[in-house]
Coordinates of C-alpha atoms and ligand atoms in Angstrom, one line a residue:
M1 CA -16.2 -12.3 4.1
C2 CA -17.0 -11.4 7.6
Q3 CA -20.1 -12.6 9.8
S4 CA -21.2 -9.0 10.5
P5 CA -24.6 -7.9 9.4
L6 CA -22.8 -4.9 7.9
H7 CA -20.9 -7.3 5.4
D8 CA -22.8 -6.2 2.2
F9 CA -22.6 -2.4 3.2
I10 CA -18.9 -2.8 3.8
K11 CA -18.4 -4.7 0.6
G12 CA -20.3 -2.1 -1.5
L13 CA -18.7 0.9 0.3
P14 CA -16.6 2.9 -2.3
K15 CA -12.8 2.4 -1.1
C16 CA -9.6 4.0 -1.8
E17 CA -6.6 2.0 -1.5
H18 CA -3.4 3.9 -0.5
H19 CA -1.0 1.3 0.5
V20 CA -0.5 -1.6 -1.9
H21 CA 2.9 -2.8 -3.3
L22 CA 2.4 -4.0 -7.0
E23 CA 5.1 -6.4 -6.4
G24 CA 3.2 -7.5 -3.2
C25 CA 0.5 -8.7 -5.7
L26 CA 2.8 -11.3 -7.2
T27 CA 0.9 -14.6 -6.2
P28 CA 2.7 -17.8 -6.1
E29 CA 0.8 -18.8 -9.3
L30 CA 2.0 -15.8 -11.1
I31 CA 5.6 -16.4 -10.0
F32 CA 5.6 -20.0 -11.3
E33 CA 4.0 -18.8 -14.6
L34 CA 6.3 -15.9 -15.2
A35 CA 9.4 -17.9 -14.2
A36 CA 8.3 -20.6 -16.9
R37 CA 7.3 -17.8 -19.4
N38 CA 10.7 -16.0 -19.0
G39 CA 13.0 -19.0 -18.6
I40 CA 14.0 -17.8 -15.1
P41 CA 15.2 -20.6 -12.6
L42 CA 13.4 -20.3 -9.3
P43 CA 15.8 -20.3 -6.2
T44 CA 16.9 -23.7 -4.9
D45 CA 15.3 -23.3 -1.5
P46 CA 12.8 -26.3 -1.2
V47 CA 10.1 -23.8 -0.3
Y48 CA 9.9 -23.3 -4.1
T49 CA 9.1 -26.8 -5.0
S50 CA 5.5 -26.0 -5.8
I51 CA 2.9 -23.4 -5.5
S52 CA 1.4 -25.0 -2.5
T53 CA 4.9 -25.1 -0.6
L54 CA 5.5 -21.6 -1.4
S55 CA 1.9 -20.7 -0.3
K56 CA 2.5 -22.6 3.1
R57 CA 5.7 -20.8 3.7
Y58 CA 3.9 -17.3 3.5
E59 CA 1.8 -18.2 6.4
H60 CA 4.6 -18.3 8.7
F61 CA 6.8 -15.1 8.3
T62 CA 8.6 -14.4 11.6
S63 CA 9.2 -10.5 10.8
L64 CA 9.3 -7.9 8.2
D65 CA 12.7 -8.8 7.0
D66 CA 11.8 -12.6 6.9
F67 CA 8.8 -11.5 4.6
L68 CA 11.1 -8.9 2.5
H69 CA 13.5 -12.0 1.6
F70 CA 10.8 -13.8 -0.4
Y71 CA 9.2 -10.5 -1.6
F72 CA 12.4 -9.5 -3.2
E73 CA 13.2 -13.2 -4.4
G74 CA 9.7 -13.4 -6.0
M75 CA 9.9 -10.1 -8.0
A76 CA 12.9 -11.5 -10.0
V77 CA 10.6 -13.2 -12.3
L78 CA 9.5 -9.8 -13.9
R79 CA 11.3 -9.2 -16.9
N80 CA 9.4 -7.5 -19.8
E81 CA 7.2 -4.5 -19.8
Q82 CA 4.3 -6.9 -20.4
D83 CA 5.0 -8.7 -17.1
F84 CA 4.8 -5.5 -15.1
A85 CA 1.6 -4.5 -17.0
D86 CA -0.1 -7.9 -16.4
L87 CA 0.8 -7.8 -12.8
A88 CA -0.7 -4.2 -12.2
W89 CA -3.8 -5.3 -14.2
S90 CA -4.2 -8.5 -12.0
Y91 CA -4.2 -6.3 -9.0
F92 CA -6.8 -3.6 -10.2
Q93 CA -9.3 -6.3 -11.4
K94 CA -9.1 -7.6 -8.0
A95 CA -9.4 -4.4 -6.2
H96 CA -12.2 -3.2 -8.6
S97 CA -14.3 -6.3 -7.4
D98 CA -13.5 -5.4 -3.7
G99 CA -15.1 -2.1 -4.3
V100 CA -12.0 0.1 -4.9
H101 CA -12.7 3.2 -6.7
H102 CA -9.2 5.0 -6.4
A103 CA -5.9 3.3 -5.9
E104 CA -2.5 4.7 -5.0
V105 CA 0.1 1.9 -5.7
F106 CA 3.9 1.4 -4.8
F107 CA 6.4 0.1 -6.9
D108 CA 10.3 -0.4 -6.1
P109 CA 12.4 0.3 -9.2
Q110 CA 15.6 0.2 -7.4
V111 CA 15.4 -3.5 -6.9
H112 CA 14.4 -4.1 -10.5
E113 CA 17.2 -2.0 -11.7
D114 CA 19.7 -3.7 -9.5
R115 CA 19.0 -6.8 -11.5
G116 CA 19.3 -5.1 -14.9
I117 CA 15.8 -3.9 -15.8
P118 CA 15.8 -0.5 -17.2
Y119 CA 13.6 2.3 -15.4
E120 CA 11.5 2.7 -18.7
T121 CA 10.5 -1.0 -18.7
I122 CA 9.4 -0.9 -15.2
V123 CA 7.5 2.5 -15.4
G124 CA 6.1 1.6 -18.8
G125 CA 4.6 -1.5 -17.7
F126 CA 3.1 -0.4 -14.5
S127 CA 1.6 2.7 -16.0
K128 CA 0.1 0.7 -18.9
G129 CA -1.7 -1.4 -16.2
C130 CA -2.9 1.8 -14.5
Q131 CA -4.2 3.2 -18.0
R132 CA -6.1 -0.1 -18.6
A133 CA -7.6 0.2 -15.1
E134 CA -8.7 3.8 -15.7
K135 CA -10.1 2.9 -19.2
E136 CA -11.9 -0.5 -18.6
L137 CA -12.7 -0.4 -14.9
G138 CA -13.3 3.5 -14.3
L139 CA -10.7 3.4 -11.4
S140 CA -8.5 6.5 -10.8
T141 CA -5.0 5.5 -10.2
R142 CA -1.7 7.0 -9.0
L143 CA 1.8 5.5 -9.1
I144 CA 4.1 6.1 -6.2
L145 CA 7.8 5.3 -6.6
C146 CA 9.3 3.7 -3.4
F147 CA 12.9 4.0 -2.4
V148 CA 14.0 1.0 -0.4
R149 CA 16.1 1.3 2.9
H150 CA 18.1 -1.8 2.4
L151 CA 20.0 -0.6 -0.6
P152 CA 22.7 2.4 -0.6
V153 CA 21.2 5.8 -0.8
D154 CA 23.3 6.3 -4.0
S155 CA 20.9 3.7 -5.7
A156 CA 17.8 5.7 -4.6
K157 CA 19.5 8.9 -5.9
G158 CA 20.1 7.3 -9.3
V159 CA 16.3 6.3 -9.6
Y160 CA 15.5 9.7 -8.3
D161 CA 17.7 11.4 -11.2
E162 CA 15.9 9.3 -13.6
L163 CA 12.4 10.3 -12.5
V164 CA 13.5 14.0 -12.7
A165 CA 15.1 13.5 -16.3
S166 CA 12.0 11.6 -17.5
K167 CA 9.7 14.5 -16.3
H168 CA 7.3 11.7 -15.2
F169 CA 6.1 13.7 -12.3
E170 CA 5.3 16.6 -14.4
A171 CA 3.7 14.4 -17.1
G172 CA 1.4 12.8 -14.3
V173 CA 2.9 9.2 -14.8
V174 CA 4.4 9.0 -11.4
H175 CA 2.6 11.0 -8.8
G176 CA 4.5 10.7 -5.5
L177 CA 7.4 9.1 -3.7
G178 CA 7.6 6.8 -0.8
W179 CA 10.1 4.8 1.1
S180 CA 9.8 1.2 2.3
S181 CA 11.8 -2.1 3.1
S182 CA 13.6 -2.8 6.4
E183 CA 12.6 -0.2 9.0
V184 CA 15.0 -0.7 11.9
G185 CA 18.7 -0.7 11.2
P186 CA 19.5 1.8 8.3
P187 CA 19.6 5.6 9.2
K188 CA 16.1 6.8 10.0
D189 CA 16.6 10.0 7.7
M190 CA 18.7 8.3 5.1
F191 CA 16.5 9.9 2.3
R192 CA 16.7 13.5 3.9
D193 CA 18.4 14.9 0.6
I194 CA 16.2 13.5 -1.9
Y195 CA 13.0 14.3 0.1
A196 CA 14.4 17.9 0.5
D197 CA 14.7 18.1 -3.3
A198 CA 11.3 16.5 -4.0
K199 CA 9.6 18.8 -1.6
V200 CA 10.8 21.9 -3.5
K201 CA 9.5 20.4 -6.7
G202 CA 6.2 19.8 -5.1
I203 CA 6.2 16.0 -5.3
P204 CA 3.7 14.4 -2.5
L205 CA 5.7 12.5 -0.1
T206 CA 4.8 9.5 2.1
A207 CA 7.1 7.0 4.1
H208 CA 6.8 3.7 5.9
A209 CA 7.2 4.4 9.4
G210 CA 6.2 3.1 12.8
E211 CA 5.4 -0.5 11.4
E212 CA 8.2 -2.4 13.4
G213 CA 10.0 0.9 14.2
D214 CA 9.2 3.2 17.3
P215 CA 7.4 6.6 17.0
T216 CA 10.7 8.4 16.2
Y217 CA 10.6 6.8 12.8
I218 CA 7.3 8.5 12.3
S219 CA 8.6 11.9 13.6
T220 CA 11.5 11.6 11.5
A221 CA 9.5 11.0 8.4
L222 CA 7.2 14.0 9.2
E223 CA 10.2 16.2 9.7
L224 CA 11.6 15.1 6.1
G225 CA 8.6 16.3 4.6
A226 CA 6.1 13.2 4.3
T227 CA 2.6 14.4 4.5
R228 CA 1.3 10.7 4.9
I229 CA 2.7 7.8 7.0
D230 CA 2.3 4.2 5.9
H231 CA 1.5 1.8 8.8
G232 CA 2.1 4.1 11.5
I233 CA 0.5 1.9 14.1
R234 CA 3.3 2.7 16.8
L235 CA 2.1 6.1 16.9
V236 CA -0.2 5.3 19.8
E237 CA 3.2 4.9 21.9
D238 CA 3.5 8.8 21.9
E239 CA 0.6 10.7 23.0
E240 CA 2.1 14.0 22.0
L241 CA 2.8 12.9 18.4
M242 CA -0.4 11.3 17.9
K243 CA -2.1 14.7 19.0
R244 CA 0.1 16.5 16.4
V245 CA -0.8 14.0 13.8
A246 CA -4.5 14.4 14.4
R247 CA -4.2 18.1 14.5
Q248 CA -2.4 18.2 11.2
G249 CA -4.8 15.7 9.6
T250 CA -1.9 13.4 8.4
L251 CA -3.4 10.1 7.0
L252 CA -2.0 6.8 8.3
T253 CA -2.3 4.0 5.6
V254 CA -3.1 1.1 8.1
C255 CA -2.7 -2.6 6.9
P256 CA -4.2 -4.9 9.6
L257 CA -3.7 -8.3 8.1
S258 CA 0.1 -7.3 7.1
N259 CA 0.6 -6.4 10.8
V260 CA -0.6 -9.7 12.0
R261 CA 1.4 -11.7 9.4
L262 CA 4.5 -9.8 10.1
R263 CA 4.1 -10.3 13.8
C264 CA 4.0 -6.5 14.5
V265 CA 0.6 -7.5 16.4
K266 CA -0.7 -10.6 17.7
S267 CA -4.2 -10.0 16.1
V268 CA -6.3 -7.5 14.5
K269 CA -7.7 -6.6 17.8
E270 CA -4.5 -5.0 18.6
V271 CA -4.2 -2.8 15.7
P272 CA -5.3 0.6 17.1
I273 CA -8.3 1.1 15.1
R274 CA -10.4 2.5 18.1
K275 CA -7.7 4.5 19.5
F276 CA -7.1 6.3 16.2
L277 CA -11.1 6.8 15.8
E278 CA -11.2 8.3 19.3
A279 CA -8.1 10.6 18.8
G280 CA -9.3 11.9 15.5
V281 CA -6.3 10.4 13.5
K282 CA -7.3 9.7 10.0
F283 CA -6.5 6.4 8.6
S284 CA -7.3 4.4 5.7
I285 CA -7.5 0.4 5.7
N286 CA -5.2 -1.4 3.1
S287 CA -3.7 -4.7 1.9
D288 CA 0.0 -3.9 1.6
D289 CA 1.1 -7.1 -0.1
P290 CA -2.1 -9.2 -0.7
A291 CA -0.5 -12.1 -2.5
Y292 CA 1.7 -12.6 0.7
F293 CA -0.6 -11.9 3.5
G294 CA -3.7 -13.9 2.7
G295 CA -6.0 -10.9 1.9
Y296 CA -7.0 -8.1 -0.4
I297 CA -8.6 -4.8 0.7
L298 CA -12.1 -6.1 1.4
D299 CA -10.5 -8.9 3.6
N300 CA -8.7 -6.3 5.6
Y301 CA -12.1 -4.3 6.0
C302 CA -13.8 -7.5 7.2
A303 CA -11.0 -8.4 9.6
V304 CA -11.4 -4.9 11.1
Q305 CA -15.1 -5.4 11.3
E306 CA -14.8 -8.6 13.0
A307 CA -12.4 -7.2 15.5
F308 CA -14.0 -3.8 16.2
G309 CA -17.7 -4.0 15.3
L310 CA -17.7 -0.6 13.6
N311 CA -21.0 1.1 13.0
V312 CA -22.2 2.7 9.6
L313 CA -21.1 6.2 10.7
E314 CA -17.6 5.1 11.7
W315 CA -17.2 3.3 8.4
R316 CA -18.5 6.4 6.7
I317 CA -15.9 8.5 8.3
I318 CA -13.0 6.1 7.4
A319 CA -14.4 6.1 3.7
E320 CA -14.6 9.8 3.6
N321 CA -11.2 10.4 5.1
S322 CA -9.7 8.1 2.5
V323 CA -11.0 10.0 -0.2
Q324 CA -10.2 13.5 1.4
E325 CA -6.4 12.6 1.8
S326 CA -6.1 10.8 -1.6
W327 CA -3.7 12.4 -4.0
I328 CA -6.4 13.4 -6.5
A329 CA -8.2 16.7 -8.0
D330 CA -11.1 18.2 -5.7
E331 CA -13.6 17.2 -8.6
R332 CA -12.7 13.3 -8.4
K333 CA -13.1 13.8 -4.6
A334 CA -16.5 15.3 -5.0
V335 CA -17.5 12.4 -7.3
L336 CA -16.3 9.7 -4.8
L337 CA -17.9 11.4 -1.9
E338 CA -21.1 11.4 -3.6
R339 CA -20.7 7.8 -4.1
I340 CA -20.2 7.2 -0.6
E341 CA -23.2 9.4 0.4
A342 CA -25.4 7.4 -2.1
H343 CA -24.2 4.1 -0.6
V344 CA -25.0 5.2 3.0
K345 CA -28.4 6.5 2.1
E346 CA -29.3 3.2 0.2
Y347 CA -28.3 1.2 3.0
M348 CA -30.2 3.5 5.6
H349 CA -33.2 3.3 3.1
T350 CA -33.2 -0.6 3.0
L351 CA -33.0 -0.6 7.0
A352 CA -36.2 1.6 7.2
A353 CA -38.1 -0.4 4.7
Ligands
LIG1 N1 7.6 -3.5 1.3 C1 6.7 -4.4 0.9 N2 6.0 -4.3 1.9 C2 6.5 -3.9 3.0 C3 6.1 -3.7 4.4 N3 5.2 -4.1 5.0 N4 6.9 -2.9 5.1 C4 8.1 -2.3 4.5 N5 8.3 -2.5 3.3 C5 7.7 -3.1 2.5
LIG2 ZN1 4.2 -1.5 2.7

């Protein structure tokens, strides 16, 4: 919770989350619970001694790759379809209580398949969680399949072939593709062929870029067909590219608390929120891996408010852009835009009273 007089307004503001990894919602508590439930031994590293030692370690990541080590290790406790469904449901409940009305969530099938979990178990479980959130919480949801940059392209190709064979895109089970994991190191354009094929099929594309990597990672992602950029904070280092991104209306899915925890910035004040607003760059505010970074979406909104002291109009722009750039039908957008308008009006009304 922030100290701002706008806290209640921000809490109730209808939100869209576009950048959250379902595996990044696996809390230390759930890691220990699922390890016991599935009889999976936790790593011998002493940080796994207890929930509290593991939580403490999460407060000291030194880089993206340092975090990814624990993130990939943690997800090894997910075994059965129900585990995936429970994990997704735990995220959606929290998101709902933070004022999320629409959530687009990532998952990393390559990493699970690498340890023998079938594609159907992973997608089946996560999509069950999505269906439950739609039915019981009234959220709209989108599953985005993420390729990971630290595994061979052939493994990504294998998952992509499974997606195509399953017809999950056509059936509305999986709605888009992204890429994530280690940014600097592997070839920038390693998913060129997959993205070219997906573009022809009309599959929406996003990509993690400009988190640790320089702006050429962003321009490469755009060249390959991404219509959205995850993180993208280093865009400010290239004026021309920033103008282009603003002109095209490309959404950046910014994750302030993640950027601090992974040492991409020293504090939230360094996240270029003001610069993006001034340059007309569209962005949404997101949690990335809330179980690892000490905050869900509302904590990220509050951190931005503490750092930048935005006004109601600026929050309204952020909320409306988040709806406009969501991968949902116009009818759903209209419903969410109306809710934002009603929320702003109600706030203005209480101010005037
Ligand atoms: N996978 C999960 N979180 C990530 C992040 N912040 N950057 C890249 N890959 C990720
Ligand atoms: Zn991410």
